[in-house]
Amino acid sequence: MTQPKVAQSGVGRAEACANIALAKYWGKSPRGDNLTAVPSLSLTLDGLRTRTEVRFSDDLIADAASLDGRSVTGRPMERVCALLDRVRATSGERRRAVVTSFNDFPTAAGLASSASGFAALALAATRAAGAQSSRESLSALARQSSASAARSLFGGFVELGAEVESAAPVAPADHWDLAMLVAVIEAGPKPVASTGGMVHTAATSPLYDAWVADAPRLFGEVKRAVLDRNFALLSEAMEQSTLTMHATMLAARPPILYLRGATLDCLEELRRWRNDGSELAFTMDAGPNVKVLTPRVQADALAARLADLPGVTRVIRCEPGPEARLLSTEGELATASVLPSDPLRHQGTGEAP
Ligand code: PMV
């Protein structure tokens, strides 16, 4: 999709939703440029949104960024600058920028904030630089910063092929009446960042080659299950995808262990609920939290049960979400700090969102 031609105002604002992979990627291609070694397929999630403003200005000698009012520094800031440098390299814009970003979900809850964050940044920065860009090239731009962010440019079910530059839509958000429940088990920064974890896994896990060889089959099954709305096949394939990914990391030396006791207790309960007739499918990313996909009609009941489990601090209920979009006013950016009113969304801990 081509963005409309814009005047070079120096300001761009955009919103993007996080996504959760149903078929996981774990591993970078030896070709570099942050291309992935395996294909992945995700669901973009409404309810986990980042809104970002990029403002290029003559008054700045360096780029600056804040997230939820806090200054961004260190490695995260280097990644923001690298994306802005790529935009400057391909547009007439030469000035430095101030980036202001808000998440409407807890950044430290182990959720995929880099996906929504870099997708929103790619769209806002490109707009601010007055550059024209197709959605595919915005996705490729986001991918260079965070491969999962490539998928957040699109809504609904989205694929990112192995060694492919940009993500592509598989089915729209309204294709299937599903909900995703995020059971937050532990908030806080990841013990091992995903890129470092992938490099370490590839270098030391004897299971890594088998994972890379088998991931396309899992991806194919997940894709077929999504297109056919076949929940039984989807749950088998997506659970095998996440468990194979975690098994591969566990076999690294030293091992990478993101899961906690409460994660496994939660999986045990899910197995019981499934035996009692609930339709559900779980997945975990680079953290201990469990994400549960379920038909929308069962979501409220399942969310309440999940929230009661010991070790689950809150449950965030998400629906399939839309593609990343431009925001037209400053007011739309500011609403990002407002909490959603749905009580199921932020339960328990009293932690600021
Ligand atoms: O691209 P990153 O650095 O956000 O890594 C994402 C890795 C997983 O979330 C574990 C899997 C995936 O496909 O999103």
XYZ file of N, CA and C and ligand atoms in Angstrom, residues 19-28 34 36 38-42 79 112 114-115 143 145-151 190 193-195 198 245-246 249 258 284-287 291, ligand 1:
143
model
N 2.258 -7.833 18.110
C 1.791 -9.097 17.535
C 2.419 -10.238 18.318
N 1.736 -11.364 18.310
C 2.271 -12.577 18.948
C 2.397 -13.639 17.857
N 3.563 -14.267 17.768
C 3.763 -15.289 16.735
C 3.051 -16.580 17.120
N 2.296 -17.128 16.182
C 1.678 -18.449 16.358
C 2.680 -19.506 15.870
N 3.365 -19.208 14.762
C 4.534 -19.995 14.330
C 5.745 -19.101 14.580
N 6.643 -19.550 15.442
C 7.735 -18.688 15.928
C 8.898 -18.604 14.966
N 9.576 -17.453 15.044
C 10.927 -17.431 14.477
C 11.903 -17.344 15.643
N 13.009 -18.017 15.527
C 14.108 -17.876 16.512
C 15.378 -18.161 15.735
N 16.135 -17.136 15.415
C 17.374 -17.329 14.659
C 17.446 -16.372 13.476
N 18.641 -15.849 13.284
C 18.881 -14.905 12.184
C 19.503 -15.634 11.002
N 19.478 -8.566 9.544
C 18.382 -8.953 10.447
C 17.281 -9.757 9.756
N 15.394 -13.241 8.920
C 15.180 -14.372 9.828
C 15.556 -15.695 9.152
N 14.067 -18.559 9.795
C 12.878 -19.423 9.607
C 11.647 -18.541 9.383
N 10.630 -19.106 8.739
C 9.409 -18.310 8.539
C 8.578 -18.254 9.818
N 7.789 -17.194 9.958
C 6.923 -17.056 11.132
C 5.553 -16.531 10.705
N 4.576 -16.767 11.563
C 3.216 -16.280 11.286
C 2.628 -15.777 12.596
N 2.099 -14.561 12.570
C 1.665 -13.931 13.820
C 0.243 -13.414 13.719
N 19.262 1.686 18.744
C 18.377 1.071 17.735
C 17.420 2.106 17.142
N 5.582 -7.939 23.819
C 6.415 -7.648 22.650
C 6.369 -6.172 22.277
N 8.799 -4.231 21.414
C 9.669 -3.790 20.320
C 8.946 -3.935 18.978
N 8.016 -4.878 18.867
C 7.293 -5.048 17.601
C 6.414 -3.836 17.316
N 11.736 -4.210 10.042
C 12.415 -5.496 10.222
C 13.901 -5.330 10.522
N 15.248 -3.257 12.296
C 15.436 -2.957 13.730
C 14.994 -4.115 14.611
N 13.872 -4.739 14.257
C 13.318 -5.837 15.046
C 12.493 -6.682 14.095
N 12.892 -7.924 13.881
C 12.225 -8.718 12.841
C 10.730 -8.877 13.127
N 10.379 -9.023 14.410
C 8.948 -9.185 14.710
C 8.173 -7.901 14.371
N 8.834 -6.741 14.382
C 8.160 -5.477 14.064
C 7.684 -5.427 12.610
N 8.374 -6.165 11.731
C 7.949 -6.196 10.318
C 6.494 -6.637 10.210
N 6.082 -7.550 11.112
C 4.724 -8.107 11.040
C 3.688 -7.118 11.541
N 13.800 -8.863 30.242
C 14.210 -10.238 29.933
C 15.617 -10.494 30.450
N 18.354 -10.835 26.123
C 17.666 -10.154 25.023
C 17.541 -11.127 23.848
N 16.475 -10.954 23.040
C 16.187 -11.985 22.035
C 17.303 -12.132 20.991
N 17.845 -11.021 20.499
C 18.872 -11.160 19.453
C 20.092 -11.921 19.977
N 19.292 -15.546 20.356
C 19.247 -16.288 19.082
C 20.661 -16.631 18.604
N 10.878 -24.338 19.936
C 11.753 -23.168 20.076
C 12.387 -23.142 21.465
N 11.563 -23.348 22.510
C 12.111 -23.317 23.873
C 13.057 -24.494 24.121
N 16.420 -23.634 22.749
C 17.169 -22.706 23.620
C 17.672 -23.403 24.875
N 13.668 -19.159 29.705
C 12.766 -18.029 29.946
C 11.561 -18.450 30.804
N 4.418 -19.229 24.135
C 5.277 -18.386 24.977
C 6.394 -17.815 24.107
N 6.810 -16.594 24.451
C 7.898 -15.952 23.707
C 9.167 -15.927 24.564
N 9.972 -14.894 24.398
C 11.228 -14.826 25.153
C 10.944 -14.290 26.551
N 10.136 -15.027 27.295
C 9.757 -14.626 28.639
C 8.846 -15.679 29.231
N 0.578 -16.936 26.572
C -0.465 -16.318 25.754
C -1.407 -17.422 25.296
O 12.400 -9.925 16.510
P 12.485 -9.951 17.997
O 13.820 -9.569 18.502
O 11.340 -9.164 18.624
O 12.303 -11.503 18.467
C 11.063 -12.158 18.504
C 11.222 -13.548 18.952
C 9.957 -14.265 19.389
O 9.014 -13.368 19.933
C 10.333 -15.269 20.503
C 9.337 -15.092 18.262
C 8.567 -14.335 17.222
O 8.475 -14.867 16.094
O 8.033 -13.243 17.510
